[in-house]
Tab-separated table of C-alpha atoms in Angstrom:
chain	number	residue	atom	x	y	z
A	89	MET	CA	-0.078	0.177	-0.069
A	90	ASP	CA	1.438	3.337	-0.624
A	91	LYS	CA	1.591	6.071	2.148
A	92	GLY	CA	-0.567	9.081	2.892
A	93	LEU	CA	0.643	12.555	1.916
A	94	LEU	CA	1.633	14.593	4.743
A	95	ILE	CA	-0.191	18.420	3.793
A	96	VAL	CA	0.759	21.361	5.312
A	97	VAL	CA	-1.347	24.190	4.797
A	98	SER	CA	0.032	27.355	6.190
A	99	GLY	CA	0.853	30.886	5.846
A	100	PRO	CA	0.456	34.383	7.531
A	101	SER	CA	-3.016	34.833	9.502
A	102	GLY	CA	-5.533	36.513	8.246
A	103	ALA	CA	-4.626	34.656	5.198
A	104	GLY	CA	-7.608	32.214	5.349
A	105	LYS	CA	-5.996	28.877	5.784
A	106	GLY	CA	-8.183	27.738	8.720
A	107	THR	CA	-11.512	28.338	6.469
A	108	ILE	CA	-10.021	26.677	3.179
A	109	CYS	CA	-8.795	23.495	5.721
A	110	LYS	CA	-12.677	23.646	7.333
A	111	GLN	CA	-13.408	23.046	3.804
A	112	LEU	CA	-11.262	21.065	2.443
A	113	LEU	CA	-12.350	18.113	5.324
A	114	ASP	CA	-15.967	18.831	4.150
A	115	VAL	CA	-15.254	17.638	0.826
A	116	GLU	CA	-12.268	15.533	1.540
A	117	PRO	CA	-13.525	13.430	4.215
A	118	ASP	CA	-10.927	10.825	3.707
A	119	ILE	CA	-8.175	13.419	4.770
A	120	MET	CA	-7.325	13.207	8.641
A	121	LEU	CA	-6.653	16.491	10.571
A	122	SER	CA	-3.223	16.532	12.732
A	123	VAL	CA	-4.728	16.862	16.586
A	124	SER	CA	-2.366	19.391	18.339
A	125	ALA	CA	-1.178	18.424	22.098
A	126	THR	CA	-1.275	21.272	24.512
A	127	THR	CA	-0.498	22.089	28.088
A	128	ARG	CA	-3.700	24.595	27.841
A	129	ALA	CA	-6.601	23.477	30.006
A	130	PRO	CA	-9.677	22.314	28.202
A	131	ARG	CA	-11.861	25.166	27.241
A	132	LYS	CA	-15.704	24.398	27.860
A	133	GLY	CA	-16.822	21.696	25.403
A	134	GLU	CA	-13.595	20.637	23.458
A	135	VAL	CA	-12.494	16.831	23.938
A	136	GLU	CA	-9.868	15.201	24.231
A	137	GLY	CA	-8.175	13.869	21.167
A	138	LYS	CA	-10.481	16.064	18.751
A	139	ASN	CA	-9.987	19.685	19.545
A	140	TYR	CA	-6.500	18.796	20.868
A	141	TYR	CA	-4.209	16.028	23.212
A	142	PHE	CA	-4.610	17.824	26.418
A	143	MET	CA	-1.281	17.035	29.090
A	144	THR	CA	0.321	18.629	31.481
A	145	LYS	CA	3.718	20.439	31.328
A	146	GLN	CA	5.776	17.864	32.565
A	147	HIS	CA	4.346	15.045	29.667
A	148	PHE	CA	5.408	17.687	27.377
A	149	GLU	CA	8.634	18.414	27.946
A	150	GLU	CA	9.375	14.434	28.361
A	151	LEU	CA	7.850	14.458	24.909
A	152	ILE	CA	9.924	16.923	23.744
A	153	ALA	CA	12.863	15.030	25.066
A	154	LYS	CA	12.238	11.961	23.184
A	155	ASP	CA	11.730	14.179	20.001
A	156	GLU	CA	7.913	13.225	19.824
A	157	PHE	CA	7.217	16.884	18.302
A	158	LEU	CA	7.376	17.269	14.136
A	159	GLU	CA	6.553	21.151	15.933
A	160	TYR	CA	6.384	23.037	18.953
A	161	ALA	CA	5.895	26.942	20.645
A	162	HIS	CA	5.631	27.549	23.853
A	163	VAL	CA	2.903	30.947	23.545
A	164	TYR	CA	2.347	33.235	27.051
A	165	GLY	CA	3.102	30.462	29.235
A	166	ASN	CA	1.967	27.138	27.551
A	167	TYR	CA	2.731	24.737	24.808
A	168	TYR	CA	1.743	23.743	21.471
A	169	GLY	CA	3.000	21.073	19.467
A	170	THR	CA	2.150	18.574	16.727
A	171	PRO	CA	2.831	14.984	17.442
A	172	LYS	CA	5.151	13.078	15.193
A	173	ARG	CA	3.201	9.534	15.889
A	174	TYR	CA	-0.007	10.415	14.376
A	175	VAL	CA	1.137	11.663	11.650
A	176	GLN	CA	3.463	8.676	11.011
A	177	GLU	CA	0.610	6.195	11.711
A	178	LYS	CA	-1.488	7.745	9.924
A	179	THR	CA	0.709	8.372	6.748
A	180	ALA	CA	1.590	4.318	7.049
A	181	GLN	CA	-2.100	3.679	6.604
A	182	GLY	CA	-2.285	5.105	3.744
A	183	LYS	CA	-4.391	7.832	4.880
A	184	ASP	CA	-3.609	11.319	3.789
A	185	VAL	CA	-2.932	14.109	7.221
A	186	LEU	CA	-3.617	17.267	6.993
A	187	LEU	CA	-1.506	19.949	9.656
A	188	GLU	CA	-2.924	23.492	9.610
A	189	ILE	CA	-0.428	25.417	11.256
A	190	ASP	CA	1.426	28.733	11.104
A	191	ILE	CA	4.160	29.754	9.396
A	192	GLN	CA	7.285	29.138	11.911
A	193	GLY	CA	5.444	25.468	12.934
A	194	ALA	CA	5.875	24.641	8.847
A	195	LEU	CA	9.503	25.075	9.323
A	196	GLN	CA	9.755	23.433	11.715
A	197	VAL	CA	7.677	20.328	9.847
A	198	LYS	CA	10.008	20.420	6.983
A	199	GLU	CA	13.018	20.350	8.471
A	200	LYS	CA	11.846	16.652	10.570
A	201	TYR	CA	9.575	16.080	6.989
A	202	PRO	CA	10.979	17.283	4.199
A	203	HIS	CA	8.832	15.470	1.657
A	204	GLY	CA	5.849	16.377	3.419
A	205	VAL	CA	3.773	18.951	0.649
A	206	PHE	CA	3.714	22.200	2.152
A	207	ILE	CA	1.298	24.625	0.737
A	208	PHE	CA	1.502	28.652	1.345
A	209	ILE	CA	-1.581	30.236	1.598
A	210	LEU	CA	-1.513	34.105	0.147
A	211	PRO	CA	-4.169	36.617	1.275
A	212	PRO	CA	-6.326	38.053	-2.454
A	213	SER	CA	-3.400	41.272	-1.651
A	214	MET	CA	-1.633	43.174	1.019
A	215	LYS	CA	-4.935	45.715	1.633
A	216	GLU	CA	-6.995	42.907	2.271
A	217	LEU	CA	-4.889	41.055	4.249
A	218	LYS	CA	-5.296	44.502	6.913
A	219	GLN	CA	-8.999	45.098	6.437
A	220	ARG	CA	-9.041	41.250	8.103
A	221	ILE	CA	-6.929	41.229	10.744
A	222	ILE	CA	-9.029	45.122	12.099
A	223	HIS	CA	-11.664	42.607	11.412
A	224	ARG	CA	-10.829	39.830	13.161
A	225	GLY	CA	-10.337	41.422	16.805
A	226	THR	CA	-10.276	44.304	19.124
A	227	GLU	CA	-6.653	45.350	19.382
A	228	SER	CA	-4.779	49.080	19.429
A	229	GLU	CA	-3.951	50.764	16.137
A	230	ALA	CA	-0.070	49.630	17.003
A	231	ALA	CA	-1.030	45.816	17.762
A	232	ILE	CA	-3.057	46.042	14.014
A	233	GLU	CA	-0.153	47.462	12.926
A	234	GLN	CA	2.490	45.369	14.492
A	235	ARG	CA	0.355	42.236	13.526
A	236	PHE	CA	-0.076	43.575	10.102
A	237	MET	CA	4.228	44.112	9.847
A	238	ALA	CA	4.660	40.586	10.991
A	239	ALA	CA	2.691	39.293	8.021
A	240	PHE	CA	4.412	41.327	5.408
A	241	GLU	CA	7.598	39.943	6.621
A	242	GLU	CA	6.080	36.291	6.877
A	243	ILE	CA	5.320	36.259	3.478
A	244	ASP	CA	9.220	35.718	1.733
A	245	TYR	CA	8.945	32.413	3.687
A	246	VAL	CA	6.989	31.689	0.892
A	247	LYS	CA	10.036	30.489	-0.907
A	248	LYS	CA	10.724	28.011	1.597
A	249	TYR	CA	6.942	26.340	0.223
A	250	ASP	CA	6.250	23.897	-2.662
A	251	TYR	CA	2.962	25.817	-3.741
A	252	CYS	CA	1.240	28.959	-3.333
A	253	ILE	CA	-2.037	29.637	-3.308
A	254	ILE	CA	-3.359	33.144	-3.921
A	255	ASN	CA	-7.236	32.703	-1.338
A	256	ASP	CA	-9.199	35.102	-4.101
A	257	ASP	CA	-11.754	32.870	-4.343
A	258	LEU	CA	-12.562	30.622	-1.553
A	259	GLY	CA	-13.794	27.706	-4.056
A	260	ASN	CA	-11.017	28.571	-6.036
A	261	ALA	CA	-8.430	28.231	-3.188
A	262	VAL	CA	-9.635	24.887	-1.858
A	263	ASP	CA	-9.538	23.351	-5.380
A	264	LYS	CA	-6.512	24.167	-6.016
A	265	VAL	CA	-4.990	22.490	-2.547
A	266	ARG	CA	-7.648	19.200	-3.894
A	267	ALA	CA	-5.751	19.689	-7.442
A	268	ILE	CA	-2.476	19.693	-5.584
A	269	ILE	CA	-3.159	16.389	-3.264
A	270	LYS	CA	-4.176	14.617	-6.550
A	271	ALA	CA	-1.473	15.597	-8.600
A	272	GLU	CA	1.575	14.962	-5.663
A	273	LYS	CA	-0.035	11.481	-5.681
A	274	CYS	CA	0.993	11.060	-9.711
A	275	LYS	CA	4.665	12.186	-8.616
A	276	VAL	CA	7.423	9.819	-9.633
A	277	THR	CA	8.933	9.306	-6.332
A	278	GLU	CA	11.626	7.126	-5.347
A	279	ASP	CA	9.115	4.387	-5.276
A	280	ILE	CA	8.412	4.272	-8.757
A	281	GLU	CA	11.086	1.386	-9.071
A	282	LYS	CA	8.452	-1.187	-6.584
A	283	ILE	CA	5.533	0.389	-8.860
A	284	ILE	CA	7.467	-0.855	-12.174
A	285	SER	CA	8.243	-4.224	-10.741
A	286	ARG	CA	4.848	-4.907	-9.352
A	287	PHE	CA	3.977	-3.731	-12.812
A	288	LYS	CA	6.019	-6.222	-14.972
A	289	GLU	CA	5.921	-9.047	-12.654
A	290	GLU	CA	2.325	-9.947	-13.508
A	291	ILE	CA	2.314	-10.957	-16.999
B	125	MET	CA	1.748	37.483	-17.547
B	126	ASP	CA	2.771	34.473	-16.262
B	127	LYS	CA	4.090	31.801	-18.967
B	128	GLY	CA	2.234	28.385	-20.003
B	129	LEU	CA	3.207	25.532	-19.118
B	130	LEU	CA	4.323	23.615	-21.533
B	131	ILE	CA	2.525	19.623	-20.973
B	132	VAL	CA	4.204	16.059	-22.506
B	133	VAL	CA	1.917	13.596	-22.683
B	134	SER	CA	3.930	10.733	-23.277
B	135	GLY	CA	4.336	6.803	-22.502
B	136	PRO	CA	4.582	3.337	-24.615
B	137	SER	CA	1.830	2.667	-27.617
B	138	GLY	CA	-1.233	1.488	-26.321
B	139	ALA	CA	-1.479	2.943	-23.317
B	140	GLY	CA	-3.760	5.135	-23.848
B	141	LYS	CA	-1.759	8.628	-24.227
B	142	GLY	CA	-3.817	9.995	-27.832
B	143	THR	CA	-7.529	9.402	-26.172
B	144	ILE	CA	-6.819	10.996	-23.136
B	145	CYS	CA	-4.931	14.134	-24.851
B	146	LYS	CA	-8.673	14.378	-27.080
B	147	GLN	CA	-10.674	13.909	-24.424
B	148	LEU	CA	-8.346	16.668	-22.305
B	149	LEU	CA	-8.489	19.254	-25.634
B	150	ASP	CA	-12.082	18.990	-24.850
B	151	VAL	CA	-12.307	19.582	-21.585
B	152	GLU	CA	-9.830	22.658	-21.300
B	153	PRO	CA	-10.139	24.256	-25.080
B	154	ASP	CA	-8.096	26.468	-23.824
B	155	ILE	CA	-4.720	24.478	-23.995
B	156	MET	CA	-3.081	24.479	-27.885
B	157	LEU	CA	-2.484	21.419	-29.115
B	158	SER	CA	1.401	21.568	-30.144
B	159	VAL	CA	1.273	20.376	-34.265
B	160	SER	CA	3.817	18.379	-36.086
B	161	ALA	CA	5.931	18.971	-38.702
B	162	THR	CA	6.494	16.208	-41.390
B	163	THR	CA	7.453	15.722	-44.504
B	164	ARG	CA	5.615	13.186	-45.513
B	165	ALA	CA	2.890	13.703	-48.333
B	166	PRO	CA	-0.743	14.806	-46.856
B	167	ARG	CA	-3.019	12.176	-46.724
B	168	LYS	CA	-6.584	13.250	-48.032
B	169	GLY	CA	-8.791	16.257	-45.795
B	170	GLU	CA	-5.487	16.684	-43.892
B	171	VAL	CA	-4.856	20.227	-43.173
B	172	GLU	CA	-1.427	22.477	-43.028
B	173	GLY	CA	-0.918	23.877	-40.052
B	174	LYS	CA	-3.778	21.656	-37.939
B	175	ASN	CA	-2.250	18.367	-38.641
B	176	TYR	CA	0.553	19.164	-39.537
B	177	TYR	CA	3.031	21.758	-40.979
B	178	PHE	CA	3.898	20.206	-44.199
B	179	MET	CA	7.397	20.692	-45.430
B	180	THR	CA	9.837	19.697	-47.978
B	181	LYS	CA	12.980	17.353	-46.526
B	182	GLN	CA	15.602	20.280	-47.412
B	183	HIS	CA	13.210	22.438	-45.586
B	184	PHE	CA	12.863	19.963	-42.801
B	185	GLU	CA	17.009	19.749	-42.912
B	186	GLU	CA	17.430	22.882	-42.758
B	187	LEU	CA	15.316	24.165	-38.988
B	188	ILE	CA	17.243	20.663	-37.845
B	189	ALA	CA	20.639	23.165	-38.720
B	190	LYS	CA	18.925	25.785	-37.179
B	191	ASP	CA	18.105	23.945	-33.978
B	192	GLU	CA	14.624	24.633	-34.496
B	193	PHE	CA	13.122	21.651	-33.396
B	194	LEU	CA	12.414	20.068	-29.638
B	195	GLU	CA	12.884	16.881	-30.711
B	196	TYR	CA	12.645	15.508	-34.044
B	197	ALA	CA	12.694	11.644	-35.670
B	198	HIS	CA	13.441	9.821	-38.947
B	199	VAL	CA	10.937	7.180	-39.549
B	200	TYR	CA	10.467	5.421	-42.655
B	201	GLY	CA	11.938	7.846	-44.734
B	202	ASN	CA	10.570	10.636	-43.188
B	203	TYR	CA	11.280	12.987	-41.294
B	204	TYR	CA	8.678	14.369	-38.232
B	205	GLY	CA	9.674	16.743	-35.700
B	206	THR	CA	7.712	18.789	-32.802
B	207	PRO	CA	8.825	22.873	-34.421
B	208	LYS	CA	10.168	25.262	-30.837
B	209	ARG	CA	8.841	28.141	-32.287
B	210	TYR	CA	4.852	27.479	-31.571
B	211	VAL	CA	5.691	26.014	-28.197
B	212	GLN	CA	7.638	28.974	-27.166
B	213	GLU	CA	5.299	31.469	-28.783
B	214	LYS	CA	2.350	30.519	-27.236
B	215	THR	CA	3.833	29.518	-23.667
B	216	ALA	CA	4.891	33.117	-23.818
B	217	GLN	CA	1.424	33.726	-24.284
B	218	GLY	CA	0.371	32.997	-21.108
B	219	LYS	CA	-1.110	29.953	-23.472
B	220	ASP	CA	-0.385	26.010	-21.494
B	221	VAL	CA	0.656	23.532	-24.536
B	222	LEU	CA	-0.060	20.390	-25.173
B	223	LEU	CA	2.614	17.501	-26.320
B	224	GLU	CA	1.430	14.079	-27.361
B	225	ILE	CA	4.782	12.010	-27.913
B	226	ASP	CA	6.315	8.949	-27.614
B	227	ILE	CA	9.342	8.188	-24.883
B	228	GLN	CA	12.307	8.934	-26.904
B	229	GLY	CA	11.083	12.414	-28.256
B	230	ALA	CA	10.128	13.000	-25.003
B	231	LEU	CA	13.327	12.336	-23.689
B	232	GLN	CA	14.549	14.639	-26.445
B	233	VAL	CA	12.084	17.543	-25.527
B	234	LYS	CA	13.303	17.054	-21.828
B	235	GLU	CA	16.615	17.836	-22.733
B	236	LYS	CA	15.915	21.084	-24.431
B	237	TYR	CA	12.595	22.275	-22.261
B	238	PRO	CA	12.944	20.699	-18.878
B	239	HIS	CA	11.149	22.843	-17.211
B	240	GLY	CA	8.427	21.558	-18.969
B	241	VAL	CA	6.088	18.819	-17.442
B	242	PHE	CA	6.716	15.707	-18.187
B	243	ILE	CA	3.994	12.953	-17.401
B	244	PHE	CA	3.874	8.958	-18.038
B	245	ILE	CA	1.038	7.092	-18.514
B	246	LEU	CA	0.780	3.635	-18.050
B	247	PRO	CA	-1.520	1.085	-19.126
B	248	PRO	CA	-3.990	-0.954	-16.502
B	249	SER	CA	-1.720	-3.557	-17.080
B	250	MET	CA	0.775	-5.697	-19.112
B	251	LYS	CA	-1.952	-7.897	-20.335
B	252	GLU	CA	-4.518	-5.360	-20.972
B	253	LEU	CA	-1.715	-3.804	-23.160
B	254	LYS	CA	-0.977	-6.683	-24.781
B	255	GLN	CA	-4.650	-7.277	-25.708
B	256	ARG	CA	-4.506	-3.067	-27.052
B	257	ILE	CA	-1.518	-4.174	-29.091
B	258	ILE	CA	-3.060	-6.778	-30.517
B	259	HIS	CA	-6.508	-5.204	-31.243
B	260	ARG	CA	-4.930	-2.605	-33.042
B	261	GLY	CA	-3.453	-3.570	-35.834
B	262	THR	CA	-3.306	-6.916	-38.505
B	263	GLU	CA	0.541	-7.503	-37.303
B	264	SER	CA	2.135	-10.849	-37.163
B	265	GLU	CA	2.479	-12.468	-33.767
B	266	ALA	CA	6.263	-12.015	-33.841
B	267	ALA	CA	5.435	-8.491	-34.508
B	268	ILE	CA	3.081	-8.578	-31.868
B	269	GLU	CA	5.386	-9.721	-29.298
B	270	GLN	CA	8.192	-7.644	-30.836
B	271	ARG	CA	6.017	-4.469	-29.965
B	272	PHE	CA	5.260	-5.218	-26.985
B	273	MET	CA	8.825	-6.853	-25.648
B	274	ALA	CA	9.314	-2.881	-26.844
B	275	ALA	CA	6.575	-1.309	-24.765
B	276	PHE	CA	7.825	-3.374	-21.379
B	277	GLU	CA	11.041	-2.153	-21.636
B	278	GLU	CA	10.408	1.241	-22.255
B	279	ILE	CA	7.968	1.676	-19.398
B	280	ASP	CA	11.571	2.271	-17.172
B	281	TYR	CA	11.514	5.266	-18.524
B	282	VAL	CA	9.111	6.535	-16.480
B	283	LYS	CA	11.828	7.307	-14.127
B	284	LYS	CA	12.922	10.446	-15.950
B	285	TYR	CA	8.926	11.483	-15.697
B	286	ASP	CA	7.590	14.208	-13.026
B	287	TYR	CA	4.130	12.415	-12.622
B	288	CYS	CA	2.618	9.028	-13.771
B	289	ILE	CA	-0.426	7.840	-14.067
B	290	ILE	CA	-2.392	4.466	-14.957
B	291	ASN	CA	-4.424	4.805	-17.518
B	292	ASP	CA	-7.317	2.088	-16.026
B	293	ASP	CA	-10.289	4.912	-16.350
B	294	LEU	CA	-10.117	7.378	-18.743
B	295	GLY	CA	-11.974	9.591	-17.291
B	296	ASN	CA	-10.501	9.255	-14.175
B	297	ALA	CA	-6.968	9.794	-15.931
B	298	VAL	CA	-8.009	13.139	-17.548
B	299	ASP	CA	-8.761	13.993	-14.019
B	300	LYS	CA	-5.201	13.319	-13.360
B	301	VAL	CA	-3.901	15.340	-15.904
B	302	ARG	CA	-6.436	18.255	-15.275
B	303	ALA	CA	-5.113	18.132	-11.706
B	304	ILE	CA	-1.313	17.897	-12.188
B	305	ILE	CA	-2.066	21.200	-14.642
B	306	LYS	CA	-3.571	23.147	-11.457
B	307	ALA	CA	-1.309	22.293	-9.269
B	308	GLU	CA	1.713	22.833	-11.375
B	309	LYS	CA	0.478	26.538	-11.514
B	310	CYS	CA	0.677	26.624	-7.868
B	311	LYS	CA	4.726	25.590	-7.860
B	312	VAL	CA	6.649	27.548	-6.172
B	313	THR	CA	9.294	28.333	-8.701
B	314	GLU	CA	12.009	31.657	-9.161
B	315	ASP	CA	9.230	33.745	-10.256
B	316	ILE	CA	7.991	33.431	-6.631
B	317	GLU	CA	10.220	36.503	-6.100
B	318	LYS	CA	8.444	39.129	-8.709
B	319	ILE	CA	5.322	37.700	-7.490
B	320	ILE	CA	6.223	38.897	-3.841
B	321	SER	CA	7.365	42.118	-4.893
B	322	ARG	CA	3.810	42.602	-6.859
B	323	PHE	CA	2.350	41.553	-4.205
B	324	LYS	CA	4.091	44.106	-1.168
B	325	GLU	CA	4.185	46.723	-3.554
B	326	GLU	CA	0.121	47.382	-4.273
B	327	ILE	CA	-0.217	48.679	-0.460
């Protein structure tokens, strides 16, 4: 059986990667969403193993020490990370795994999993990105400007990705992700020798 | 404007590349089919510039000398080749150009146009390939065996291609080619610097 793909959808905040991933999972129910681990407390309604794997700081740090994360970050006193095992198990079973993640996280994943499929989501325009950041929260003007400048800088990291999608139309953007997944499954990789042998054996 | 793609669809005879290309052009009328040049005489109904560019042997050899072919071959006393100019003009205009071609031709094209998209079509099985070769003509058993063995050997060249599609269902195979084209347009290439600059300038 062929291995599944690790599909990493990433980009600056406000580019719309969350909406794209949600819609992708609706139309491609066989794709598995990678569930993150965190040390923060569950919020009302959050389900263990669905929204997050909730764990103690000590356990999280043990997993870090055992190199059990594809990536992790420490944000406002809590850890967040992507457990390696889930991705490994599912892809080994031939399932595609989707990871929706910020740029710093994606770059960490790429170091450990270079054969993943790295997709960068760009907003339709910088103007539009600013509007989205403004509409997102109740932040001060200075905070908005800072967030916007961070996104502006982060866009340069697109160079490290395999694909770039401009999110000017949600349906089109989702279609593009689906096309990328379909195309990646047709790619000639080092496994091709095995495929040829299998193919020729049957005569 | 972005450059168009050169899409090379190739594979052993009997794999079904002709049928796939015909259907692809039906559903994607914006893709331009590359027209070959030949020194053989036009057959009844064949139209200059549509079926072939018909030309004298002398003219063909002049074009060879000027390196005007992406690939060419000499078959049973006639030349057949893919003029470079058509591909260059159309792709420069942002049009995608489709080339349906045998494996030897495709490998020549790859030397001159390595940034093309090379797609290898495999028959559903070797057994099925043999059936297709048998049904195709009124050839002797020895000729069929020879043609089959040639196809058998040629399959190893799939390693030189970017993508491989098993043609076990025509509709699926065409969908895969379309997905590959869509995905290739999202690929991060050296042009990404220009895209980022354009993107950032507009603020």
